[in-house]
């Protein structure tokens, strides 16, 4: 149309007649917002109303003046990964139930933690709580005990947070210790979000899985542990070497301690 008018110097009415299109179709301007604006609004609603499905989101959008079809909202809702999970830890106040994960941008932004199992030379089983800062890859704790309850996890977290500060979020699986009322109450009081992995999706917590693989290969598989105190000493020695000496390929072959005060320009890109 523009080319025709430019070359032949004719009016819009005449050009529409030549091309046999209705003039009202050519001059029509859409009154609905752009896809980007709609997508952003859906994100905003889901960020504050985490238990709303797409139908309630659609109702709120209509109240805001968006003349949109619910099928369109459903499609965008799924593309954004906002579907509610089928299994969410019950009674969890500080549980994050969405999949809108972003990379950590500074120290104490996002931690990850999990358990590793091993045994003493006597055959008695032990459980080790491992914790890692996903930005710097610094590990503040590898804490072995014979058994762990929710209150034991809180005790370990309080100890290391007293040294490093409290994280904004901690990524965990849905183990009984992590969905405990003790941990949820602690997270609520300290303003920490517990970001739960989906059931059967270990890749949701890939940073701690990667760390645990190194921990097992370089420490657990290379030592006999005579007692719990012996296990603590050997694991602590390995943790210090990991944090202060061992080069990490994901952070430019630097030791994790070098990024404790890092900037966004030093942002790691993978486990």
Coordinates of N, CA and C in Angstrom, one line a residue, residues 42-217:
X42 N 0.8 -11.1 33.1 CA 0.6 -12.4 33.6 C 1.7 -12.8 34.7
X43 N 2.9 -12.4 34.3 CA 4.0 -12.7 35.3 C 3.8 -12.0 36.6
X44 N 3.3 -10.7 36.5 CA 3.1 -9.9 37.7 C 2.0 -10.5 38.6
X45 N 0.9 -11.0 38.0 CA -0.1 -11.6 38.7 C 0.3 -12.9 39.4
X46 N 1.0 -13.7 38.6 CA 1.5 -15.0 39.2 C 2.6 -14.9 40.2
X47 N 3.3 -13.8 40.2 CA 4.4 -13.6 41.2 C 3.8 -13.3 42.6
X48 N 2.6 -12.6 42.6 CA 2.0 -12.3 43.9 C 0.9 -13.2 44.3
X49 N 0.3 -13.9 43.3 CA -0.8 -14.9 43.6 C -0.4 -16.3 43.1
X50 N 0.5 -16.9 43.8 CA 1.2 -18.1 43.3 C 0.3 -19.3 43.2
X51 N -0.9 -19.3 43.9 CA -1.8 -20.4 43.8 C -2.9 -20.2 42.8
X52 N -2.9 -19.2 41.9 CA -3.9 -18.9 41.0 C -3.6 -19.7 39.7
X53 N -4.6 -20.3 39.2 CA -4.5 -21.0 37.9 C -4.8 -20.0 36.8
X54 N -4.8 -20.4 35.5 CA -5.0 -19.5 34.4 C -6.4 -18.9 34.4
X55 N -7.4 -19.6 34.9 CA -8.8 -19.1 34.9 C -8.9 -17.8 35.8
X56 N -8.3 -17.9 37.0 CA -8.4 -16.7 37.8 C -7.5 -15.6 37.3
X57 N -6.4 -16.0 36.7 CA -5.6 -14.9 36.0 C -6.3 -14.2 34.9
X58 N -7.1 -15.0 34.2 CA -7.9 -14.4 33.1 C -9.0 -13.5 33.7
X59 N -9.6 -13.8 34.8 CA -10.6 -12.9 35.4 C -9.9 -11.6 35.8
X60 N -8.7 -11.7 36.5 CA -8.1 -10.5 36.9 C -7.7 -9.6 35.7
X61 N -7.3 -10.2 34.6 CA -6.9 -9.5 33.4 C -8.2 -8.8 32.8
X62 N -9.3 -9.4 32.9 CA -10.5 -8.8 32.4 C -10.9 -7.6 33.3
X63 N -10.7 -7.7 34.6 CA -10.9 -6.6 35.4 C -10.0 -5.4 35.1
X64 N -8.8 -5.7 34.6 CA -7.8 -4.7 34.2 C -8.1 -4.1 32.9
X65 N -9.1 -4.6 32.2 CA -9.5 -4.1 30.9 C -9.0 -4.8 29.7
X66 N -8.4 -6.0 29.9 CA -7.9 -6.8 28.8 C -9.0 -7.6 28.2
X67 N -9.3 -7.4 26.9 CA -10.3 -8.1 26.2 C -9.6 -9.3 25.5
X68 N -9.3 -10.4 26.3 CA -8.6 -11.5 25.8 C -9.4 -12.8 26.0
X69 N -9.1 -13.7 25.1 CA -9.8 -15.0 25.2 C -9.1 -15.9 26.2
X70 N -9.8 -16.7 27.0 CA -9.1 -17.5 28.0 C -8.2 -18.6 27.4
X71 N -8.4 -19.0 26.2 CA -7.5 -19.9 25.5 C -6.2 -19.3 25.3
X72 N -6.2 -18.0 25.0 CA -4.9 -17.3 24.8 C -4.1 -17.2 26.1
X73 N -4.9 -16.9 27.2 CA -4.2 -16.9 28.5 C -3.6 -18.2 28.9
X74 N -4.4 -19.3 28.6 CA -3.9 -20.6 28.9 C -2.6 -20.9 28.1
X75 N -2.6 -20.5 26.8 CA -1.4 -20.8 26.0 C -0.1 -20.0 26.6
X76 N -0.3 -18.7 26.9 CA 0.8 -17.9 27.5 C 1.2 -18.4 28.8
X77 N 0.2 -18.8 29.6 CA 0.4 -19.3 31.0 C 1.3 -20.6 30.9
X78 N 1.1 -21.5 30.0 CA 1.9 -22.7 29.8 C 3.3 -22.3 29.3
X79 N 3.3 -21.4 28.3 CA 4.6 -21.1 27.8 C 5.5 -20.4 28.8
X80 N 5.0 -19.7 29.8 CA 5.7 -19.1 30.9 C 6.1 -20.1 32.0
X81 N 5.6 -21.3 31.9 CA 5.9 -22.3 32.9 C 5.2 -22.0 34.2
X82 N 4.0 -21.4 34.2 CA 3.3 -21.0 35.4 C 2.3 -22.0 35.9
X83 N 2.3 -23.2 35.3 CA 1.3 -24.2 35.8 C 1.6 -24.6 37.2
X84 N 0.6 -24.8 38.0 CA 0.7 -25.2 39.4 C 1.2 -26.6 39.4
X85 N 2.1 -26.9 40.3 CA 2.6 -28.3 40.4 C 1.5 -29.2 41.0
X86 N 1.6 -30.4 40.6 CA 0.6 -31.4 41.2 C 0.9 -31.7 42.6
X87 N 2.2 -31.7 43.0 CA 2.5 -32.0 44.4 C 3.3 -30.9 45.0
X88 N 2.7 -30.1 45.9 CA 3.4 -29.0 46.6 C 3.5 -29.4 48.1
X89 N 4.6 -29.2 48.7 CA 4.6 -29.4 50.2 C 3.5 -28.7 50.9
X90 N 2.7 -29.4 51.7 CA 1.6 -28.8 52.3 C 2.0 -27.9 53.5
X91 N 1.2 -26.9 53.8 CA 1.4 -26.0 54.9 C 2.7 -25.2 54.8
X92 N 3.3 -25.1 53.6 CA 4.6 -24.4 53.5 C 4.3 -22.9 53.2
X93 N 4.7 -22.1 54.1 CA 4.5 -20.6 53.9 C 5.5 -20.1 53.0
X94 N 6.8 -20.5 53.2 CA 7.9 -19.9 52.4 C 8.3 -20.8 51.2
X95 N 7.4 -21.6 50.8 CA 7.7 -22.5 49.6 C 7.5 -21.7 48.3
X96 N 8.4 -21.9 47.4 CA 8.3 -21.3 46.1 C 7.7 -22.4 45.2
X97 N 6.6 -22.1 44.5 CA 5.9 -23.2 43.8 C 5.9 -22.9 42.3
X98 N 6.7 -22.0 41.8 CA 6.8 -21.7 40.4 C 8.1 -22.2 39.8
X99 N 8.3 -22.2 38.5 CA 9.5 -22.6 37.8 C 10.3 -21.5 37.2
X100 N 10.0 -20.3 37.6 CA 10.6 -19.1 37.0 C 12.0 -18.9 37.6
X101 N 12.9 -19.8 37.5 CA 14.2 -19.7 38.2 C 15.1 -18.8 37.3
X102 N 15.9 -18.1 38.0 CA 16.9 -17.2 37.3 C 18.3 -17.5 37.9
X103 N 19.3 -17.2 37.2 CA 20.7 -17.4 37.7 C 20.9 -16.4 38.9
X104 N 21.8 -16.9 39.8 CA 22.2 -16.0 41.0 C 23.0 -14.9 40.4
X105 N 22.9 -13.7 41.0 CA 23.7 -12.5 40.6 C 24.7 -12.0 41.6
X106 N 24.7 -12.6 42.8 CA 25.6 -12.2 43.8 C 25.7 -13.3 44.9
X107 N 26.7 -13.2 45.7 CA 26.8 -14.1 46.9 C 25.6 -14.0 47.8
X108 N 25.1 -15.1 48.3 CA 24.0 -15.2 49.2 C 22.7 -14.9 48.5
X109 N 22.7 -14.9 47.2 CA 21.4 -14.8 46.4 C 20.7 -16.1 46.4
X110 N 21.3 -17.1 46.0 CA 20.7 -18.5 45.9 C 21.6 -19.5 46.4
X111 N 21.2 -20.3 47.4 CA 21.9 -21.4 47.9 C 21.2 -22.7 47.4
X112 N 21.9 -23.8 47.5 CA 21.4 -25.1 47.2 C 21.9 -26.1 48.3
X113 N 21.0 -27.0 48.7 CA 21.4 -28.0 49.7 C 20.8 -29.3 49.5
X114 N 21.4 -30.4 50.0 CA 21.0 -31.7 49.8 C 21.7 -32.6 50.8
X115 N 21.3 -33.9 50.8 CA 22.0 -34.9 51.6 C 22.8 -35.9 50.8
X116 N 23.9 -36.3 51.4 CA 24.7 -37.4 50.8 C 24.8 -38.5 51.8
X117 N 24.8 -39.7 51.4 CA 24.8 -40.8 52.3 C 26.2 -41.6 52.2
X118 N 26.7 -42.0 53.4 CA 27.9 -42.8 53.4 C 27.9 -43.6 54.7
X119 N 29.1 -44.2 55.1 CA 29.1 -45.0 56.3 C 30.5 -44.9 56.9
X120 N 30.6 -45.2 58.2 CA 31.9 -45.3 58.9 C 32.5 -46.7 58.6
X121 N 33.7 -46.8 59.0 CA 34.4 -48.1 58.8 C 33.7 -49.3 59.5
X122 N 33.0 -48.9 60.6 CA 32.2 -49.9 61.3 C 31.0 -50.4 60.6
X123 N 30.6 -49.7 59.6 CA 29.4 -50.0 58.8 C 28.2 -49.1 59.2
X124 N 28.4 -48.3 60.3 CA 27.3 -47.5 60.7 C 27.0 -46.3 59.7
X125 N 25.8 -46.1 59.3 CA 25.5 -45.2 58.2 C 25.5 -43.7 58.8
X126 N 25.9 -42.8 57.9 CA 25.9 -41.4 58.3 C 25.3 -40.6 57.1
X127 N 24.7 -39.5 57.4 CA 24.2 -38.6 56.4 C 24.9 -37.2 56.5
X128 N 25.2 -36.7 55.4 CA 26.0 -35.5 55.3 C 25.1 -34.4 54.6
X129 N 24.9 -33.3 55.3 CA 24.2 -32.2 54.7 C 25.2 -31.3 54.0
X130 N 25.0 -31.1 52.7 CA 25.9 -30.3 51.9 C 25.2 -29.0 51.5
X131 N 25.9 -27.9 51.5 CA 25.3 -26.6 51.1 C 26.3 -25.9 50.2
X132 N 25.8 -25.2 49.2 CA 26.6 -24.5 48.3 C 25.9 -23.2 47.9
X133 N 26.8 -22.1 47.7 CA 26.3 -20.9 47.1 C 26.4 -21.0 45.6
X134 N 25.3 -20.9 44.9 CA 25.3 -21.1 43.4 C 26.0 -20.1 42.6
X135 N 26.2 -18.9 43.2 CA 27.0 -17.8 42.5 C 28.5 -18.1 42.5
X136 N 29.0 -18.2 43.7 CA 30.4 -18.3 43.9 C 30.9 -19.8 43.9
X137 N 30.0 -20.7 44.1 CA 30.3 -22.2 44.2 C 31.0 -22.5 45.6
X138 N 30.9 -21.5 46.5 CA 31.5 -21.7 47.8 C 30.6 -22.6 48.6
X139 N 31.2 -23.5 49.3 CA 30.4 -24.4 50.2 C 30.6 -24.0 51.6
X140 N 29.6 -23.6 52.3 CA 29.7 -23.2 53.7 C 29.6 -24.4 54.7
X141 N 29.2 -25.5 54.2 CA 29.1 -26.7 55.1 C 29.0 -28.0 54.4
X142 N 29.7 -29.0 55.0 CA 29.5 -30.4 54.7 C 29.4 -31.0 56.1
X143 N 28.2 -31.2 56.6 CA 28.0 -31.5 58.0 C 27.5 -32.9 58.2
X144 N 28.3 -33.9 58.7 CA 27.9 -35.3 58.8 C 27.2 -35.5 60.2
X145 N 26.2 -36.3 60.2 CA 25.5 -36.8 61.5 C 25.0 -38.2 61.2
X146 N 24.7 -38.8 62.3 CA 24.1 -40.2 62.2 C 22.7 -40.1 61.7
X147 N 21.9 -39.0 62.1 CA 20.6 -38.9 61.6 C 20.3 -37.4 61.6
X148 N 19.3 -37.0 60.8 CA 18.9 -35.6 60.6 C 17.4 -35.5 60.7
X149 N 17.1 -34.4 61.5 CA 15.7 -34.0 61.5 C 15.6 -32.6 61.1
X150 N 14.4 -32.1 60.9 CA 14.2 -30.7 60.5 C 15.0 -29.7 61.4
X151 N 14.9 -29.9 62.7 CA 15.5 -29.0 63.6 C 17.1 -29.1 63.5
X152 N 17.6 -30.2 63.1 CA 19.1 -30.3 62.9 C 19.5 -29.5 61.7
X153 N 18.7 -29.5 60.6 CA 19.0 -28.7 59.5 C 19.0 -27.2 59.8
X154 N 18.0 -26.8 60.6 CA 17.9 -25.4 61.1 C 19.1 -25.1 61.9
X155 N 19.6 -26.0 62.8 CA 20.8 -25.7 63.6 C 22.0 -25.5 62.7
X156 N 22.2 -26.3 61.7 CA 23.3 -26.2 60.8 C 23.2 -24.9 60.0
X157 N 22.0 -24.6 59.5 CA 21.9 -23.3 58.8 C 22.1 -22.1 59.6
X158 N 21.7 -22.1 60.9 CA 21.9 -21.0 61.8 C 23.4 -20.8 62.0
X159 N 24.1 -21.9 62.1 CA 25.6 -21.7 62.3 C 26.3 -21.1 61.1
X160 N 26.0 -21.6 59.9 CA 26.7 -21.1 58.8 C 26.1 -19.7 58.4
X161 N 24.9 -19.4 58.6 CA 24.3 -18.1 58.3 C 24.9 -17.0 59.2
X162 N 25.3 -17.4 60.4 CA 25.9 -16.5 61.4 C 27.3 -16.1 60.8
X163 N 27.9 -16.9 60.0 CA 29.2 -16.6 59.4 C 29.1 -15.9 58.1
X164 N 28.1 -16.3 57.2 CA 28.0 -15.8 55.9 C 26.9 -14.8 55.6
X165 N 25.9 -14.8 56.5 CA 24.7 -14.1 56.2 C 23.6 -15.0 55.7
X166 N 22.4 -14.5 55.6 CA 21.2 -15.3 55.2 C 21.0 -15.2 53.7
X167 N 20.7 -16.3 53.0 CA 20.5 -16.2 51.6 C 19.1 -15.7 51.3
X168 N 18.9 -15.3 50.0 CA 17.5 -14.9 49.6 C 16.7 -16.1 49.4
X169 N 17.3 -17.2 48.8 CA 16.5 -18.4 48.5 C 17.4 -19.6 48.6
X170 N 16.8 -20.8 49.0 CA 17.6 -22.0 49.1 C 16.8 -23.1 48.2
X171 N 17.5 -23.7 47.3 CA 16.9 -24.7 46.5 C 17.1 -26.1 47.2
X172 N 16.0 -26.8 47.3 CA 16.0 -28.1 48.0 C 15.1 -29.1 47.3
X173 N 15.2 -30.4 47.6 CA 14.3 -31.3 47.1 C 13.1 -31.5 48.2
X174 N 12.3 -32.4 48.0 CA 11.1 -32.6 48.8 C 11.3 -33.7 49.9
X175 N 12.6 -33.8 50.4 CA 12.8 -34.7 51.5 C 12.1 -34.3 52.7
X176 N 11.9 -35.2 53.6 CA 11.1 -35.0 54.9 C 11.8 -33.9 55.7
X177 N 13.1 -33.8 55.7 CA 13.7 -32.8 56.6 C 13.5 -31.4 56.0
X178 N 13.4 -31.3 54.7 CA 13.3 -30.0 54.0 C 11.8 -29.5 54.0
X179 N 10.9 -30.4 54.1 CA 9.5 -30.0 54.1 C 8.9 -29.9 55.6
X180 N 9.9 -30.0 56.5 CA 9.4 -30.0 57.9 C 8.9 -28.6 58.4
X181 N 8.1 -28.6 59.4 CA 7.6 -27.4 59.9 C 8.7 -26.5 60.6
X182 N 9.7 -27.2 61.1 CA 10.8 -26.4 61.7 C 11.6 -25.6 60.7
X183 N 11.9 -26.2 59.5 CA 12.6 -25.5 58.5 C 11.7 -24.4 57.9
X184 N 10.4 -24.7 57.7 CA 9.6 -23.6 57.1 C 9.4 -22.4 58.1
X185 N 9.3 -22.7 59.4 CA 9.2 -21.6 60.4 C 10.5 -20.8 60.4
X186 N 11.6 -21.5 60.3 CA 12.9 -20.8 60.3 C 13.0 -19.9 59.0
X187 N 12.6 -20.4 57.9 CA 12.6 -19.6 56.6 C 11.7 -18.4 56.7
X188 N 10.5 -18.6 57.3 CA 9.6 -17.5 57.4 C 10.1 -16.4 58.3
X189 N 10.8 -16.8 59.4 CA 11.3 -15.8 60.3 C 12.5 -15.1 59.8
X190 N 13.3 -15.7 58.9 CA 14.5 -15.1 58.4 C 14.3 -14.5 57.0
X191 N 13.1 -14.7 56.4 CA 12.8 -14.1 55.1 C 13.5 -14.8 54.0
X192 N 13.7 -16.2 54.1 CA 14.3 -17.0 53.1 C 13.2 -17.8 52.4
X193 N 13.3 -17.9 51.1 CA 12.4 -18.7 50.3 C 13.0 -20.1 50.1
X194 N 12.2 -21.1 50.3 CA 12.5 -22.5 50.1 C 12.0 -22.8 48.7
X195 N 13.0 -23.0 47.8 CA 12.6 -23.3 46.4 C 12.7 -24.8 46.1
X196 N 11.5 -25.5 46.1 CA 11.5 -26.9 46.0 C 11.6 -27.4 44.6
X197 N 12.4 -28.5 44.4 CA 12.5 -29.1 43.1 C 11.2 -29.9 42.9
X198 N 10.9 -30.1 41.6 CA 9.7 -31.0 41.2 C 10.1 -32.4 41.5
X199 N 9.1 -33.2 41.9 CA 9.4 -34.7 42.2 C 10.0 -35.4 41.0
X200 N 11.0 -36.1 41.2 CA 11.7 -36.9 40.1 C 12.5 -36.0 39.1
X201 N 12.8 -34.8 39.5 CA 13.5 -33.9 38.6 C 14.8 -33.4 39.3
X202 N 15.9 -34.2 39.5 CA 17.1 -33.8 40.1 C 17.8 -32.7 39.4
X203 N 17.5 -32.5 38.1 CA 18.2 -31.4 37.4 C 17.6 -30.1 37.9
X204 N 16.5 -30.0 38.6 CA 16.1 -28.8 39.2 C 17.0 -28.2 40.2
X205 N 17.9 -29.1 40.7 CA 18.9 -28.7 41.7 C 20.3 -29.1 41.2
X206 N 20.6 -28.8 40.0 CA 21.8 -29.3 39.4 C 23.1 -28.8 40.0
X207 N 23.1 -27.6 40.7 CA 24.3 -27.1 41.3 C 24.8 -28.0 42.4
X208 N 23.8 -28.4 43.3 CA 24.2 -29.3 44.4 C 24.5 -30.7 44.0
X209 N 23.8 -31.1 42.9 CA 24.1 -32.5 42.4 C 25.5 -32.5 41.8
X210 N 25.9 -31.4 41.2 CA 27.3 -31.4 40.6 C 28.3 -31.4 41.8
X211 N 28.0 -30.5 42.8 CA 28.9 -30.5 44.0 C 29.0 -31.8 44.7
X212 N 27.9 -32.5 44.9 CA 27.9 -33.8 45.5 C 28.7 -34.8 44.8
X213 N 28.7 -34.8 43.5 CA 29.5 -35.7 42.7 C 31.0 -35.5 42.9
X214 N 31.4 -34.3 43.0 CA 32.8 -34.0 43.3 C 33.1 -34.4 44.7
X215 N 32.2 -34.1 45.6 CA 32.4 -34.5 47.0 C 32.6 -36.0 47.2
X216 N 31.8 -36.7 46.5 CA 31.9 -38.2 46.6 C 33.2 -38.7 46.0
X217 N 33.5 -38.2 44.8 CA 34.7 -38.7 44.1 C 36.0 -38.3 44.7

